[in-house]
PDB file of C-alpha atoms in Angstrom:
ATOM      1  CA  UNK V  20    -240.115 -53.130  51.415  1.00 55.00           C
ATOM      2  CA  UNK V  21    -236.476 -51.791  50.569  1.00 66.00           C
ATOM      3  CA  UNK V  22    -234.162 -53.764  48.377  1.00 77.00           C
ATOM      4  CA  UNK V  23    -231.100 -55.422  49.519  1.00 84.00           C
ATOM      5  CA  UNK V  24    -228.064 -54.870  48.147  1.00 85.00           C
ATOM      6  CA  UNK V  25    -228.336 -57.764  46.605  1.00 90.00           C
ATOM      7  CA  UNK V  26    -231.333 -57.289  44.793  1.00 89.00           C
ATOM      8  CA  UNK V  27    -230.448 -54.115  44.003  1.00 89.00           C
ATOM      9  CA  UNK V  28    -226.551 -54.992  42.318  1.00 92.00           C
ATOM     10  CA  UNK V  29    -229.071 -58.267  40.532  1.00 91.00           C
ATOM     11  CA  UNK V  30    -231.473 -55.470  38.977  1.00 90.00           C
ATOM     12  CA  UNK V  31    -228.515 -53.778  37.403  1.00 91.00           C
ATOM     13  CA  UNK V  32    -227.099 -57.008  36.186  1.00 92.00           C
ATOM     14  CA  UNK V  33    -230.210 -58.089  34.523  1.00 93.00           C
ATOM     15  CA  UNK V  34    -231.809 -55.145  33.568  1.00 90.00           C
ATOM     16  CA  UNK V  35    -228.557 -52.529  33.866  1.00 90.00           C
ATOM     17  CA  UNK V  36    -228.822 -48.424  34.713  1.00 91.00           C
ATOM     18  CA  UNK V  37    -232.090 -46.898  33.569  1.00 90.00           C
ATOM     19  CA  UNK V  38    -231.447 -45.131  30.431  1.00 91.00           C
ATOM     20  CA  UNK V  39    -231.661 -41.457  31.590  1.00 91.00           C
ATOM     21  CA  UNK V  40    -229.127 -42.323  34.383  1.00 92.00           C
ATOM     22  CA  UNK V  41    -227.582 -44.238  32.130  1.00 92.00           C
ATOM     23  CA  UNK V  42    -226.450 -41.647  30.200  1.00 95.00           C
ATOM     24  CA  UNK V  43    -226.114 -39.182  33.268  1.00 94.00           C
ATOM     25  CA  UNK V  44    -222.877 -41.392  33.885  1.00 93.00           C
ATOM     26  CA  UNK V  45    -221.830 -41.794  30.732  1.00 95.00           C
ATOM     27  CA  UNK V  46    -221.966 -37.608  30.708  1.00 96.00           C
ATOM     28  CA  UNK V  47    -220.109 -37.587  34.444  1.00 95.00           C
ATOM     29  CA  UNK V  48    -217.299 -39.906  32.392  1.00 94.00           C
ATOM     30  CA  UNK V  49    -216.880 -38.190  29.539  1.00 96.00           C
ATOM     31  CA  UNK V  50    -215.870 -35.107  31.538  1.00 96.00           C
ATOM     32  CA  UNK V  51    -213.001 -37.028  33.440  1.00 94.00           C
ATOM     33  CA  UNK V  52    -211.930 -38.335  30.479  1.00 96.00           C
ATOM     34  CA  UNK V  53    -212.421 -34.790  28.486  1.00 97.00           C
ATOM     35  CA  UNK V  54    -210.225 -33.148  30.724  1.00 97.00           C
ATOM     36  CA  UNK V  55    -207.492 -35.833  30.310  1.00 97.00           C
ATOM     37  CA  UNK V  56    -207.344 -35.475  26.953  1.00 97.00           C
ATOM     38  CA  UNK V  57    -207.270 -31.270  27.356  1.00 98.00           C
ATOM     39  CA  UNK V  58    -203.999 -31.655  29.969  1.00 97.00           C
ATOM     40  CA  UNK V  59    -202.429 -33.898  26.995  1.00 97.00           C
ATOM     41  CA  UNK V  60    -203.227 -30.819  24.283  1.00 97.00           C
ATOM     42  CA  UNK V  61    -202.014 -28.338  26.895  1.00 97.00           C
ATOM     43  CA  UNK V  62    -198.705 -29.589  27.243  1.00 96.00           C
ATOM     44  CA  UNK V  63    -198.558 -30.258  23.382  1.00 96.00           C
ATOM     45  CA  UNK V  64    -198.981 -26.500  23.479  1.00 96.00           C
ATOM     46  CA  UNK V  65    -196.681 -26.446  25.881  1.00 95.00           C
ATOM     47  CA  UNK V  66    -193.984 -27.856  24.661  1.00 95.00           C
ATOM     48  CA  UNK V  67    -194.314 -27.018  20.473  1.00 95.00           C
ATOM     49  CA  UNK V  68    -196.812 -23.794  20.617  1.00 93.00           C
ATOM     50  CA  UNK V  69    -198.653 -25.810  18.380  1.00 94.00           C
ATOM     51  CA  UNK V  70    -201.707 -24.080  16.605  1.00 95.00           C
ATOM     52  CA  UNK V  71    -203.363 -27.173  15.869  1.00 96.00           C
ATOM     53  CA  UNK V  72    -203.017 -28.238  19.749  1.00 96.00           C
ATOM     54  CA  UNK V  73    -204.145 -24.757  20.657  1.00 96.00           C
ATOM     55  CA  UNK V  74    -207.531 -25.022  18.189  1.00 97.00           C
ATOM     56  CA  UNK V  75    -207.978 -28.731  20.170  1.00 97.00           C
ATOM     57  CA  UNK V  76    -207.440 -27.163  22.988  1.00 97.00           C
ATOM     58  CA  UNK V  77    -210.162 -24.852  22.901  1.00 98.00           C
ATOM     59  CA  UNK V  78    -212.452 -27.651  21.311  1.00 98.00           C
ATOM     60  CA  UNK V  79    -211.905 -29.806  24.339  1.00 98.00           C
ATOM     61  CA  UNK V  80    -212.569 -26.953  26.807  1.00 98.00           C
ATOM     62  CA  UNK V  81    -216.080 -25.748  24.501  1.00 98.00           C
ATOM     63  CA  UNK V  82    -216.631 -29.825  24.813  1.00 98.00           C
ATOM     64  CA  UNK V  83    -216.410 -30.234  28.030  1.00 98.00           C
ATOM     65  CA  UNK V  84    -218.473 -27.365  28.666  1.00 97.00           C
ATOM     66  CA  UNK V  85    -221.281 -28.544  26.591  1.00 97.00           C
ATOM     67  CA  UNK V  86    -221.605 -31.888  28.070  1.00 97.00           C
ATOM     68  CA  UNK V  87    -222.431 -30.717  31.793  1.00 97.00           C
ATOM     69  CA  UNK V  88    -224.643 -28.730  30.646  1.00 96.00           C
ATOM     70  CA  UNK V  89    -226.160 -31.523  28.755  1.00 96.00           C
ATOM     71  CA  UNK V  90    -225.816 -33.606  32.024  1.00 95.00           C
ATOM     72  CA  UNK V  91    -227.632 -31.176  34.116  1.00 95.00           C
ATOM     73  CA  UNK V  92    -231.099 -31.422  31.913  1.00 94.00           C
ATOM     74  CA  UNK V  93    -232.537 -34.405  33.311  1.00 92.00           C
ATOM     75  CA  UNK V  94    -231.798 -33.137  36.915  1.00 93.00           C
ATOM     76  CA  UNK V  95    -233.599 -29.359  36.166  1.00 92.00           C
ATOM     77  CA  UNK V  96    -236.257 -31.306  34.515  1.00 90.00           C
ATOM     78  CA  UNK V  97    -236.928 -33.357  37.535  1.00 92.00           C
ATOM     79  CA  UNK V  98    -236.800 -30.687  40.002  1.00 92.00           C
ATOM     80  CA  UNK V  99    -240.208 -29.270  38.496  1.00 90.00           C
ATOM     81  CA  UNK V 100    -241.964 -32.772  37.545  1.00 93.00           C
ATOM     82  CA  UNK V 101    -241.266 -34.264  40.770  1.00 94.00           C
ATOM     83  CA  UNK V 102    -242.611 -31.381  42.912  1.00 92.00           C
ATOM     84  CA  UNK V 103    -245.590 -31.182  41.269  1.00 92.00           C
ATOM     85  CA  UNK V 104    -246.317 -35.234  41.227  1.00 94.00           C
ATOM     86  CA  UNK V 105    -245.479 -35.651  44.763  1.00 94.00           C
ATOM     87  CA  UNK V 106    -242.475 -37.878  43.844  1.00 94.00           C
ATOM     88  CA  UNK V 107    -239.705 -36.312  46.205  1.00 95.00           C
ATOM     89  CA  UNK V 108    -241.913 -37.866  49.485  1.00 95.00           C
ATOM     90  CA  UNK V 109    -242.185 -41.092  48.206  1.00 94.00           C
ATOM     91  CA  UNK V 110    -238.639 -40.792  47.380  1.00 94.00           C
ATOM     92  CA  UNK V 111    -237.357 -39.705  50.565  1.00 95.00           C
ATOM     93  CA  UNK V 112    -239.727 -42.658  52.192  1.00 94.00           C
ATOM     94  CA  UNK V 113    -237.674 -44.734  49.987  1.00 93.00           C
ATOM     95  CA  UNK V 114    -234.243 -43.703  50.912  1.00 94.00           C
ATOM     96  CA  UNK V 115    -235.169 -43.918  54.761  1.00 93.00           C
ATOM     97  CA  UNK V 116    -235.814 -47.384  55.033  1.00 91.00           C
ATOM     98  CA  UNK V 117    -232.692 -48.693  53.356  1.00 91.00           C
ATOM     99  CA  UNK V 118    -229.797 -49.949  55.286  1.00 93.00           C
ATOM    100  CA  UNK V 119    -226.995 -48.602  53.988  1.00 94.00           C
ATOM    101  CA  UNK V 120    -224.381 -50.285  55.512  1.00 94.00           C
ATOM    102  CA  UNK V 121    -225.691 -53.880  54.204  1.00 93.00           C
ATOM    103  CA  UNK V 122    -225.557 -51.902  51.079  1.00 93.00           C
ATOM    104  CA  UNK V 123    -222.548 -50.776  51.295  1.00 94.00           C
ATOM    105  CA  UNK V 124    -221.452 -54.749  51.965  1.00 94.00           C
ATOM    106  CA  UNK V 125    -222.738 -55.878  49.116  1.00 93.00           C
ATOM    107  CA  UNK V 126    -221.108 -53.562  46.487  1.00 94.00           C
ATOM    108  CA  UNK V 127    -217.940 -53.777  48.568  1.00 94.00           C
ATOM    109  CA  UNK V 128    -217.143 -57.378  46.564  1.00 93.00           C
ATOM    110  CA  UNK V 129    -217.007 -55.136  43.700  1.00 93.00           C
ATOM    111  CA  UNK V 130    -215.855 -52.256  44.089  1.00 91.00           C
ATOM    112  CA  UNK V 131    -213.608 -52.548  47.542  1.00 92.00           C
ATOM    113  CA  UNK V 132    -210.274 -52.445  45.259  1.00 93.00           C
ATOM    114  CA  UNK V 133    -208.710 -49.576  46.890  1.00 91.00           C
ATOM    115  CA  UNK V 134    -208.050 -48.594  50.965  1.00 93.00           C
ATOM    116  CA  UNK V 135    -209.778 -45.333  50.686  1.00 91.00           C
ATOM    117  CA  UNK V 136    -212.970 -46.476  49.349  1.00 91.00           C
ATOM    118  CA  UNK V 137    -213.686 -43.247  47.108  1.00 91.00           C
ATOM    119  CA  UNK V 138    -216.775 -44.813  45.431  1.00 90.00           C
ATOM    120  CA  UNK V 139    -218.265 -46.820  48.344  1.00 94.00           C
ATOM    121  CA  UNK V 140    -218.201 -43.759  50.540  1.00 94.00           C
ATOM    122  CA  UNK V 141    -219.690 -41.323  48.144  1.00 93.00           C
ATOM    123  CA  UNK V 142    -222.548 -44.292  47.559  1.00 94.00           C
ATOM    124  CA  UNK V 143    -222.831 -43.772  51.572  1.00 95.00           C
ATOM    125  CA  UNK V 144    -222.709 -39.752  51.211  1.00 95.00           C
ATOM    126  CA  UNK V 145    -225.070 -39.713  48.881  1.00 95.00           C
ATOM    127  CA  UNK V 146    -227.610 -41.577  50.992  1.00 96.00           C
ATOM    128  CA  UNK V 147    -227.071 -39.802  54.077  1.00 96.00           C
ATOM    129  CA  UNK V 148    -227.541 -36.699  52.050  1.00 97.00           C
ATOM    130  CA  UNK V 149    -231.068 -37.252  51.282  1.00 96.00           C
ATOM    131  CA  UNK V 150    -232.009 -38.586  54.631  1.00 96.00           C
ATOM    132  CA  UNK V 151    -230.917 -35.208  56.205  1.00 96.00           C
ATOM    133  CA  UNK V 152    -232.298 -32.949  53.513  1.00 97.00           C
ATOM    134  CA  UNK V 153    -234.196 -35.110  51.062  1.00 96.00           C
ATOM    135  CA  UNK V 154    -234.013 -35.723  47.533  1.00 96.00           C
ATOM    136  CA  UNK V 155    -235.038 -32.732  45.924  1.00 96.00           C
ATOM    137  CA  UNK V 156    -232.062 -31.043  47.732  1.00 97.00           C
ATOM    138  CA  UNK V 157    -229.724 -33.499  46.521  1.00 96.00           C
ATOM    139  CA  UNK V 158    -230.929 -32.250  43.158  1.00 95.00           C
ATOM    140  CA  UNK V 159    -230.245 -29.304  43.710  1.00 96.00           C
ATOM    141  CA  UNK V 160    -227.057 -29.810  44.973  1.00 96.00           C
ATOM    142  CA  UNK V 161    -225.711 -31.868  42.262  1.00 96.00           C
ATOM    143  CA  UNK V 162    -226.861 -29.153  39.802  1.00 96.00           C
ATOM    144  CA  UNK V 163    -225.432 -26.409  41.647  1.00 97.00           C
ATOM    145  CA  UNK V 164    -222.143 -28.466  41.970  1.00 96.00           C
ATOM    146  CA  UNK V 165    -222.019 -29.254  38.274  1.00 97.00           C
ATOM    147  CA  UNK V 166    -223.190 -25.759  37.773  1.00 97.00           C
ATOM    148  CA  UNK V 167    -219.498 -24.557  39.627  1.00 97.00           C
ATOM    149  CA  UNK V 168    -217.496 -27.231  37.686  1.00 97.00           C
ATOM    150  CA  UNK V 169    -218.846 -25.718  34.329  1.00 97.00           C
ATOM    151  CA  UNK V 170    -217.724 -21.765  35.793  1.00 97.00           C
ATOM    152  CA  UNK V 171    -214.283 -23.039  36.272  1.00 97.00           C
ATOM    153  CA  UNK V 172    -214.380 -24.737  32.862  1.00 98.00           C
ATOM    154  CA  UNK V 173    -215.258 -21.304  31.384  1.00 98.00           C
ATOM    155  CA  UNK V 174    -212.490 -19.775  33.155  1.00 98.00           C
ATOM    156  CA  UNK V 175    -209.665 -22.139  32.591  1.00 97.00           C
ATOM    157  CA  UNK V 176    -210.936 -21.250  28.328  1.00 97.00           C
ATOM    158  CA  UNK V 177    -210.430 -17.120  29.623  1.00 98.00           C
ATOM    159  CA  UNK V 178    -206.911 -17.684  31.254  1.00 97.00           C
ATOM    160  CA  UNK V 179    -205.756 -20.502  28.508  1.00 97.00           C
ATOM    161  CA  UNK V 180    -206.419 -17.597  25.910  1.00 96.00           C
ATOM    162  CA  UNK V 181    -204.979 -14.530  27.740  1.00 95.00           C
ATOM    163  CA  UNK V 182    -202.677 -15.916  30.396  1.00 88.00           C
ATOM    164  CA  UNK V 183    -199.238 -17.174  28.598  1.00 87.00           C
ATOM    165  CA  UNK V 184    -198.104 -20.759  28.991  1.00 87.00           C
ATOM    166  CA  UNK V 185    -194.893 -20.436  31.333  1.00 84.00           C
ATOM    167  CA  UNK V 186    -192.135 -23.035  31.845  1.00 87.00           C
ATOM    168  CA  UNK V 187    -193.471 -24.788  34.812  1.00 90.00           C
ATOM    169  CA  UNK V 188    -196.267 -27.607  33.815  1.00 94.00           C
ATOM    170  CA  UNK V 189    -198.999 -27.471  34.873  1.00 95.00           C
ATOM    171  CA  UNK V 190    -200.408 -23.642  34.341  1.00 95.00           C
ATOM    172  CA  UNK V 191    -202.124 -23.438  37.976  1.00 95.00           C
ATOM    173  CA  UNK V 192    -205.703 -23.118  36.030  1.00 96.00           C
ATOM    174  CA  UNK V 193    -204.862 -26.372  34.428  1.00 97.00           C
ATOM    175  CA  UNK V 194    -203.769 -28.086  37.294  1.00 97.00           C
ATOM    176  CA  UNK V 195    -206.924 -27.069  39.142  1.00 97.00           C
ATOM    177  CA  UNK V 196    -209.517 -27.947  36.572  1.00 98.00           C
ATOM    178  CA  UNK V 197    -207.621 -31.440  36.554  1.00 97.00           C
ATOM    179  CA  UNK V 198    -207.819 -31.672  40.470  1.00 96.00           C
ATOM    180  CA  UNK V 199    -211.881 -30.826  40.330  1.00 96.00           C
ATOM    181  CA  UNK V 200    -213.096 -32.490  37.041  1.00 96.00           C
ATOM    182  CA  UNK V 201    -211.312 -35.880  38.627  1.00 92.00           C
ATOM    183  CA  UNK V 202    -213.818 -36.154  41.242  1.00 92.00           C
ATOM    184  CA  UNK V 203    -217.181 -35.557  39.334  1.00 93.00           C
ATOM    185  CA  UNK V 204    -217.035 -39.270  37.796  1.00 91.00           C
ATOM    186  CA  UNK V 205    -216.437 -39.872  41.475  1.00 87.00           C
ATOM    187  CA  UNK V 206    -219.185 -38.070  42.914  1.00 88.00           C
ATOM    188  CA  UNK V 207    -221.429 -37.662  40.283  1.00 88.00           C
ATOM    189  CA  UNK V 208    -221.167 -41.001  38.179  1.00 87.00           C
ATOM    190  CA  UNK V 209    -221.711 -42.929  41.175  1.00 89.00           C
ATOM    191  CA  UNK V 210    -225.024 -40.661  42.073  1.00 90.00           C
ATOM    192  CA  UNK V 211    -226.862 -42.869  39.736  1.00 90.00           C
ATOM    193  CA  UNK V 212    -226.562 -45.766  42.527  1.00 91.00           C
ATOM    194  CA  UNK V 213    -228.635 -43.881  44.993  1.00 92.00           C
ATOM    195  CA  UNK V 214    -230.995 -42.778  42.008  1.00 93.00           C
ATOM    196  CA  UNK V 215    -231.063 -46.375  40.763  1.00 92.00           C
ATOM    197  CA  UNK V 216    -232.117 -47.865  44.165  1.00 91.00           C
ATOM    198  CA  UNK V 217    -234.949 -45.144  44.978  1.00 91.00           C
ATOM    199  CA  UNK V 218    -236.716 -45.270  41.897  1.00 90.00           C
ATOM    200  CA  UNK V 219    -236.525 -48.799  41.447  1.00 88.00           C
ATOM    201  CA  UNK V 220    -237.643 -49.736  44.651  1.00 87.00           C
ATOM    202  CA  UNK V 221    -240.540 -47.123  44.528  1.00 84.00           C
ATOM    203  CA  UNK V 222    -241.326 -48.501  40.848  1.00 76.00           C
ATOM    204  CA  UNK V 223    -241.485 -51.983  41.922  1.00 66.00           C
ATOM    205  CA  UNK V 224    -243.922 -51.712  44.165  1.00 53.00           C
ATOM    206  CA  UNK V 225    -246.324 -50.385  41.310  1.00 48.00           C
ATOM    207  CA  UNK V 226    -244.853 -52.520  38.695  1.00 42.00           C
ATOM    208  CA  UNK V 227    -243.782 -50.045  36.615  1.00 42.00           C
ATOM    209  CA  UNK V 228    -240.242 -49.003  35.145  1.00 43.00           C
ATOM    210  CA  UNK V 229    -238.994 -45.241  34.665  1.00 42.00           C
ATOM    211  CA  UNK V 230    -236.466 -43.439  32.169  1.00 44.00           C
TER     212      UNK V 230
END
């Protein structure tokens, strides 16, 4: 039997985010909020040719680099375990049987602030993800996009140390790891709802918890 939204928004208030997920998001914020701090040093550079915002400049970049690939363990681990146990079935099983729009309901007296409802409809995505391709794919998806978001971190360190700093703001390779790093809280944060919902609901059944 599926949870409801309900249930499911009541689980994390009484027993909050599993604490691998847990700290999946926290990873997923940290990068939007890394790369806010690197614009600020950037334009400190900018605008002084400071050294010391140029050496925090490169610390933020190293950073930010080192915490998605941090945040991509768990999923790389998973790939493996779960193939071997059988899990991504029972997963997938999961995942079919929810109605997502009375999900989608529920958290919207939360999280409906905005017109374009970024979060609700990557909640949706995420779900209609799996049921075409199935969970291990959405894995591997989220890996490979993280994967693509660490490349253009390593390249925005390559042109911040050859290319110089101009007198337009942003640089474009600044402006463009901005643009892209803003959505992974968006996209990838917010994957720990479907994540949540599955395993939970799977676990329940056996009355069991998972990390």
């Amino acid at each position: 039997m599926p949870l409801s939204g309900t249930q499911f928004l009541n689980g994390i208030a009484e027993h909050g985010i599993p604490a691998t997920w847990d700290e999946f998001g926290t990873y997923m914020s940290q990068d939007g909020a890394l790369v806010t701090h690197l614009v600020a040093a950037v334009r400190e550079v900018h605008n002084t040719g400071s050294d010391q915002a140029r050496d925090a400049t490169l610390r933020l970049i190293d950073e930010k680099r080192g915490n998605l690939a941090a945040a991509r363990n768990p999923l790389a681990d998973r790939i493996v375990a779960y193939r071997e146990s059988g899990r991504w079935a029972k997963l997938d099983a999961v995942v079919r049987s929810v109605d997502v729009d009375q999900l989608i309901d529920s958290m919207r007296v939360h999280f409906g602030l905005h017109s374009f409802l970024i979060a609700l409809e990557s909640v949706r995505f995420n779900f209609e993800y799996v049921r075409q391709y199935g969970f291990e794919a959405f894995y591997r998806m989220t890996d490979e996009y993280l994967f693509e978001i660490e490349r253009l971190t390593t390249e925005a360190r390559t042109a911040f140390e050859t290319e110089p700093i101009g007198e337009s703001f942003p640089p474009f390779w600044l402006y463009k790891l901005d643009m892209v790093s803003t959505e992974v809280p968006s996209h990838c944060h917010i994957c720990q709802n479907l994540i949540t919902f599955a395993e939970r609901a799977l676990d329940d059944d056996r009355g069991s918890s998972f990390a």
